[in-house]
């Protein structure tokens, strides 16, 4: 509270939460529309997966530049522009007839737009506006990604089934446009812009004080050239690449299609994926709370280990009906879905200081590289073998390797 009023940091966080919900929903749409697009155009799962991979790859590669551009031009300008790109990309899909048009719209435009509102956006808000409860707020904002799936996935699946895939595409475009005024009206770049300090900052702290714009997109490359010299960056980036492959790339893109292969209705499978999002809200918020209290390295080891085991079991759980074992997977996997983000953000802040948000942007880029490879690779495996089983086993084994990398991270020495 500030003078009996709600601290502006919470308003900024709330609007950021809404924007992130939308970004998550926009990214999740292609996974639900894979079968309708396949049925109408005859495009293979590998072709559609390639378009999804362009989306997720750009979603990651744009993020460090977006973090740097937020330093240069401000959060409001970058996020509002991103929402307009998403609206254009999603709306134009209704006119497409060729695979390259899917690449250009849902891949290129929506990928750039959602990439500008990715996890470095979370790191920027929490780094500028919060000192106290920073880990918890990071968890809440990260959970917005799961909430986006929760709100939109069943609706998108229902609309696609009842009215065709073009209706949800237009819905996404409209939703993106609705969020733009909220961003312009309520988000401010620094606490000092409205005459307050960061939430929980000590008197005289420089956290949240506006600084002169620096670097722009060039700063993202400068930070990259600095952090790649440190082994901890590669350990974080490698683990996060596997994180992306085992979540957005594989489960987020192919779960509905894999369940459909076993006779499960697409709407039922989409509902299960939405429930993963529901439980991820709780899991990621809890992870943020734990990050304020527990060594982040230990959290990552636990998260990756448990995720790997669950993926190795998953191929045996699919069927035309939802059995109790599948409900158990949904709950368990949901709690672990993106719980890795708060401890990874904390480790970037610990090891890279003021460059932490941009450094995390590059770590997150590796997340999306992994997701892109998995989106294409799993589709190819499905086309060649008629089943996703091998893809689940590969992802489970990689998660075990990510746990080993996380265990190898050393604490930063205090000079």
XYZ file of C-alpha atoms in Angstrom:
415
model
C 0.000 0.000 0.000
C 1.099 3.573 -0.715
C -0.573 6.216 1.451
C -3.515 3.853 2.039
C -3.791 3.050 -1.689
C -2.944 -0.106 -3.568
C 0.658 0.016 -4.701
C 0.812 0.592 -8.505
C 3.067 -2.450 -8.841
C 0.038 -4.683 -8.336
C -1.900 -2.893 -11.087
C 1.000 -3.308 -13.507
C 1.266 -6.982 -12.532
C -2.494 -7.485 -13.029
C -2.497 -6.010 -16.544
C 0.640 -7.976 -17.355
C -1.195 -11.101 -16.184
C -4.059 -10.385 -18.607
C -1.652 -9.797 -21.509
C 0.210 -13.010 -20.734
C -3.048 -14.970 -20.554
C -3.827 -13.781 -24.054
C -0.349 -14.572 -25.366
C -0.584 -18.118 -23.991
C -4.003 -18.644 -25.529
C -2.812 -17.386 -28.922
C 0.153 -19.786 -28.865
C -1.987 -22.784 -27.908
C -4.444 -22.489 -30.802
C -2.408 -24.337 -33.515
C -2.247 -27.504 -31.416
C -6.050 -27.647 -31.247
C -6.478 -26.808 -34.945
C -3.992 -29.412 -36.202
C -6.653 -31.997 -37.065
C -9.113 -29.506 -38.681
C -6.313 -28.080 -40.850
C -5.193 -31.594 -41.774
C -8.764 -32.570 -42.699
C -9.504 -29.467 -44.801
C -6.216 -28.941 -46.629
C -4.671 -32.411 -46.501
C -1.478 -31.010 -44.998
C 0.609 -33.579 -43.106
C 1.214 -33.418 -39.365
C 4.851 -32.676 -40.146
C 3.926 -29.702 -42.341
C 1.589 -28.204 -39.750
C 4.115 -28.982 -37.020
C 6.729 -27.077 -39.031
C 4.511 -23.973 -38.983
C 4.081 -24.387 -35.243
C 7.851 -24.729 -34.918
C 8.366 -21.377 -36.684
C 5.968 -19.852 -34.159
C 7.650 -21.305 -31.097
C 11.145 -20.654 -32.460
C 10.426 -16.968 -33.060
C 8.629 -16.822 -29.724
C 11.978 -17.615 -28.140
C 14.423 -15.847 -30.453
C 12.514 -12.544 -30.338
C 12.305 -12.512 -26.537
C 15.830 -11.236 -25.691
C 15.477 -8.462 -28.271
C 12.046 -7.624 -26.890
C 13.523 -7.342 -23.386
C 16.182 -4.966 -24.701
C 13.613 -2.973 -26.684
C 11.539 -2.609 -23.514
C 14.589 -0.941 -21.982
C 14.895 1.341 -24.994
C 11.293 2.198 -25.948
C 9.272 1.148 -22.916
C 7.060 -1.768 -21.961
C 3.829 -0.217 -23.226
C 5.047 0.444 -26.756
C 6.542 -3.015 -27.223
C 3.578 -4.954 -25.781
C 0.909 -2.913 -27.606
C 2.765 -3.379 -30.898
C 3.036 -7.105 -30.223
C -0.712 -7.423 -29.690
C -1.381 -5.705 -33.018
C 0.922 -8.171 -34.791
C -0.926 -11.084 -33.193
C -4.292 -9.693 -34.286
C -3.043 -9.309 -37.865
C -1.454 -12.757 -37.995
C -4.434 -14.619 -36.576
C -7.000 -12.694 -38.605
C -5.227 -13.232 -41.907
C -5.204 -17.027 -41.479
C -8.839 -17.184 -42.567
C -7.717 -16.349 -46.124
C -4.904 -18.909 -46.412
C -4.873 -21.755 -48.919
C -1.182 -22.780 -48.936
C 1.192 -24.056 -46.199
C 3.549 -21.086 -46.658
C 0.699 -18.772 -45.686
C 0.289 -20.674 -42.424
C 4.022 -20.197 -41.899
C 3.770 -16.459 -42.602
C 0.719 -15.765 -40.429
C 0.650 -18.127 -37.475
C 4.367 -18.766 -37.707
C 5.945 -15.384 -38.446
C 3.501 -12.671 -37.308
C 2.042 -14.453 -34.298
C 5.482 -15.827 -33.361
C 7.010 -12.345 -33.268
C 4.023 -10.930 -31.402
C 3.871 -13.561 -28.702
C 7.679 -13.553 -28.431
C 7.520 -9.890 -27.457
C 5.287 -10.855 -24.525
C 7.180 -13.918 -23.369
C 8.886 -14.756 -20.095
C 11.459 -11.895 -20.267
C 8.408 -9.611 -20.034
C 7.789 -11.255 -16.657
C 11.427 -10.758 -15.639
C 11.260 -7.076 -16.661
C 8.110 -6.364 -14.648
C 9.254 -8.184 -11.529
C 12.784 -6.770 -11.757
C 11.560 -3.157 -11.967
C 8.427 -3.174 -9.841
C 9.071 -5.707 -7.043
C 11.665 -6.385 -4.393
C 9.522 -8.071 -1.774
C 7.634 -11.193 -2.992
C 9.473 -11.086 -6.312
C 9.608 -14.860 -6.638
C 5.914 -15.239 -5.836
C 4.900 -12.599 -8.393
C 7.146 -14.267 -10.976
C 5.268 -17.489 -10.317
C 1.870 -15.812 -10.626
C 2.740 -14.082 -13.910
C 4.270 -17.248 -15.293
C 1.083 -19.074 -14.342
C -0.788 -16.707 -16.648
C 0.467 -18.916 -19.465
C -1.384 -21.854 -17.972
C -4.470 -19.745 -17.335
C -4.549 -18.826 -21.028
C -4.830 -22.493 -21.913
C -7.449 -22.998 -19.214
C -9.671 -20.188 -20.511
C -9.324 -20.664 -24.257
C -8.484 -24.274 -25.151
C -11.892 -25.928 -24.562
C -13.661 -22.961 -26.169
C -11.383 -23.073 -29.212
C -11.865 -26.817 -29.598
C -15.649 -26.434 -29.323
C -15.792 -23.542 -31.786
C -13.566 -25.377 -34.263
C -15.777 -28.455 -34.036
C -19.083 -26.576 -34.341
C -18.199 -23.688 -36.665
C -14.859 -24.546 -38.301
C -11.339 -23.435 -37.474
C -11.753 -19.904 -38.887
C -14.054 -18.815 -36.050
C -11.488 -19.318 -33.261
C -8.832 -17.675 -35.446
C -10.978 -14.539 -35.614
C -11.698 -14.807 -31.889
C -7.977 -14.678 -31.165
C -7.583 -11.595 -33.357
C -10.402 -9.817 -31.530
C -9.099 -10.779 -28.088
C -5.648 -9.363 -28.901
C -7.175 -6.042 -29.932
C -9.224 -5.828 -26.732
C -6.097 -6.037 -24.547
C -4.297 -3.144 -26.304
C -6.203 -0.313 -24.475
C -5.540 -1.959 -21.096
C -1.807 -1.991 -21.775
C -1.742 1.634 -22.924
C -3.843 2.893 -19.998
C -2.459 1.000 -17.015
C 1.120 -0.192 -17.618
C 3.946 2.189 -16.742
C 7.601 1.508 -17.406
C 9.124 2.364 -14.004
C 7.768 2.991 -10.497
C 9.541 6.361 -10.504
C 7.295 7.391 -13.435
C 4.357 7.544 -11.009
C 6.318 8.832 -8.033
C 6.723 5.601 -6.047
C 9.471 3.114 -5.293
C 9.452 -0.562 -6.205
C 7.247 -2.668 -3.952
C 9.264 -3.590 -0.872
C 12.319 -1.498 -1.831
C 14.389 -0.014 0.965
C 14.682 3.800 1.194
C 17.332 5.013 -1.239
C 17.148 1.868 -3.373
C 17.702 2.370 -7.106
C 15.365 -0.499 -8.021
C 12.541 0.899 -10.122
C 14.200 4.255 -10.779
C 14.097 5.258 -14.444
C 17.461 5.144 -16.161
C 18.532 6.528 -19.516
C 17.528 4.247 -22.421
C 20.442 2.132 -23.559
C 21.361 -0.109 -26.409
C 18.080 -1.163 -27.923
C 18.262 -4.434 -29.807
C 22.063 -4.203 -29.935
C 22.175 -4.622 -26.178
C 20.647 -8.082 -26.537
C 23.627 -9.166 -28.631
C 26.068 -7.491 -26.246
C 24.615 -9.384 -23.290
C 24.738 -12.619 -25.281
C 28.435 -12.179 -26.062
C 29.051 -11.677 -22.339
C 27.014 -14.515 -20.885
C 28.076 -17.222 -23.347
C 31.515 -17.134 -21.725
C 30.037 -18.437 -18.486
C 29.358 -22.180 -18.059
C 26.266 -21.474 -15.967
C 24.582 -19.951 -19.017
C 24.971 -23.147 -21.017
C 23.695 -25.269 -18.153
C 20.620 -23.075 -17.794
C 20.078 -22.831 -21.549
C 20.500 -26.568 -22.079
C 18.048 -27.425 -19.330
C 15.562 -24.892 -20.592
C 15.823 -26.243 -24.171
C 14.757 -29.622 -22.825
C 12.029 -27.908 -20.816
C 10.625 -26.406 -24.026
C 10.890 -29.663 -25.941
C 9.001 -31.592 -23.263
C 6.208 -29.013 -22.776
C 5.252 -26.549 -25.531
C 6.910 -28.453 -28.369
C 5.707 -31.955 -27.563
C 2.765 -31.955 -25.160
C 1.381 -28.528 -26.052
C 1.503 -29.198 -29.792
C 0.856 -32.939 -30.112
C -1.083 -34.126 -27.038
C -4.511 -33.566 -28.618
C -3.463 -35.313 -31.832
C -1.867 -38.206 -29.923
C -4.992 -38.711 -27.822
C -7.109 -38.587 -30.989
C -4.966 -41.400 -32.431
C -6.188 -43.573 -29.557
C -9.872 -42.793 -30.170
C -10.301 -39.919 -27.730
C -12.476 -37.020 -29.006
C -10.488 -33.849 -29.694
C -12.675 -31.801 -27.356
C -12.001 -34.251 -24.508
C -8.258 -34.165 -25.140
C -8.292 -30.359 -25.295
C -10.140 -30.332 -21.987
C -7.406 -32.502 -20.450
C -4.736 -30.139 -21.756
C -6.681 -27.246 -20.277
C -6.699 -29.033 -16.920
C -2.930 -29.318 -17.206
C -3.037 -25.536 -17.412
C -5.295 -25.317 -14.361
C -2.951 -27.330 -12.194
C 0.040 -25.488 -13.615
C -1.380 -22.262 -12.166
C -1.125 -23.793 -8.705
C 2.220 -25.461 -9.414
C 3.923 -22.369 -10.805
C 2.661 -20.073 -8.056
C 3.892 -22.620 -5.509
C 7.216 -22.769 -7.356
C 7.512 -18.989 -7.050
C 6.859 -19.263 -3.322
C 9.479 -22.016 -2.976
C 11.964 -19.976 -5.046
C 11.917 -17.279 -2.367
C 12.886 -19.914 0.210
C 14.687 -22.915 -1.380
C 17.857 -23.217 -3.458
C 16.698 -22.844 -7.071
C 19.085 -25.565 -8.269
C 17.403 -28.182 -6.099
C 13.994 -27.145 -7.380
C 15.090 -27.616 -11.000
C 16.530 -31.067 -10.273
C 13.237 -32.140 -8.710
C 11.059 -30.676 -11.460
C 12.989 -32.226 -14.345
C 13.286 -35.630 -12.673
C 9.574 -35.896 -11.945
C 8.635 -34.673 -15.432
C 10.851 -37.279 -17.072
C 9.229 -40.127 -15.160
C 5.733 -38.940 -16.065
C 6.544 -38.742 -19.797
C 7.950 -42.267 -19.811
C 4.661 -43.512 -18.375
C 2.338 -41.456 -20.620
C 2.219 -43.741 -23.724
C 0.546 -46.422 -21.623
C -2.219 -44.065 -20.446
C -3.853 -43.104 -23.750
C -7.201 -44.618 -24.694
C -10.646 -43.705 -26.013
C -11.833 -42.939 -22.492
C -10.176 -40.997 -19.677
C -9.053 -43.467 -17.030
C -8.014 -42.583 -13.449
C -4.347 -43.025 -14.412
C -4.697 -40.298 -17.058
C -6.348 -37.983 -14.521
C -3.357 -38.608 -12.241
C -0.968 -37.706 -15.075
C -2.868 -34.490 -15.814
C -2.660 -33.387 -12.181
C 0.972 -34.383 -11.743
C 2.230 -33.043 -15.066
C 0.223 -29.871 -14.668
C 1.845 -29.045 -11.347
C 5.247 -29.411 -13.031
C 4.470 -27.845 -16.460
C 6.363 -24.525 -16.233
C 7.326 -24.593 -12.585
C 10.906 -24.336 -13.885
C 10.515 -20.638 -14.761
C 10.715 -18.935 -11.314
C 13.932 -20.718 -10.228
C 15.507 -20.136 -13.654
C 14.676 -16.408 -13.514
C 16.167 -16.276 -10.015
C 19.382 -17.987 -11.148
C 19.729 -15.557 -14.075
C 19.285 -12.626 -11.705
C 21.825 -14.146 -9.296
C 24.505 -14.826 -11.919
C 23.970 -11.976 -14.406
C 22.780 -9.065 -12.238
C 21.297 -6.110 -14.143
C 21.584 -8.089 -17.381
C 19.409 -10.806 -15.862
C 16.182 -10.127 -17.841
C 18.014 -10.022 -21.180
C 20.140 -13.047 -20.235
C 16.958 -14.882 -19.327
C 15.652 -13.869 -22.748
C 18.471 -15.857 -24.337
C 17.934 -18.768 -21.958
C 14.265 -18.659 -22.896
C 15.238 -18.571 -26.583
C 16.868 -21.964 -26.058
C 13.563 -23.116 -24.526
C 11.810 -22.310 -27.775
C 14.544 -23.832 -29.930
C 13.954 -27.064 -28.044
C 10.204 -26.650 -28.450
C 10.550 -26.019 -32.190
C 12.693 -29.131 -32.678
C 10.195 -31.219 -30.725
C 7.193 -29.784 -32.607
C 8.705 -30.818 -35.945
C 10.388 -33.989 -34.716
C 7.322 -35.428 -33.029
C 5.253 -34.728 -36.137
C 7.806 -36.538 -38.311
C 7.897 -39.479 -35.885
C 4.095 -39.654 -36.066
C 4.105 -39.549 -39.880
C 6.809 -42.220 -40.191
C 5.828 -44.611 -37.399
C 2.090 -43.958 -37.096
C 2.514 -43.295 -33.371
C 3.988 -40.712 -30.978
C 5.347 -43.345 -28.552
C 9.028 -42.871 -29.421
C 8.676 -39.104 -29.002
C 7.411 -39.498 -25.425
C 10.311 -41.823 -24.532
C 12.941 -39.492 -26.006
C 11.519 -36.531 -24.082
C 11.484 -38.488 -20.823
C 15.155 -39.418 -21.196
C 16.133 -35.831 -22.011
C 14.442 -34.603 -18.837
C 16.752 -36.840 -16.820
C 19.720 -35.210 -18.547
C 18.313 -31.754 -17.725
C 18.159 -32.733 -14.058
C 21.868 -33.627 -14.164
C 22.729 -30.263 -15.767
C 20.778 -28.399 -13.101
C 22.604 -30.278 -10.373
C 25.912 -29.132 -11.934
C 25.183 -25.399 -11.478
C 27.361 -23.788 -8.836
C 26.268 -20.984 -6.538
C 27.715 -17.592 -7.457
C 30.618 -16.553 -5.280
C 30.115 -13.340 -3.376
C 33.037 -11.039 -4.139
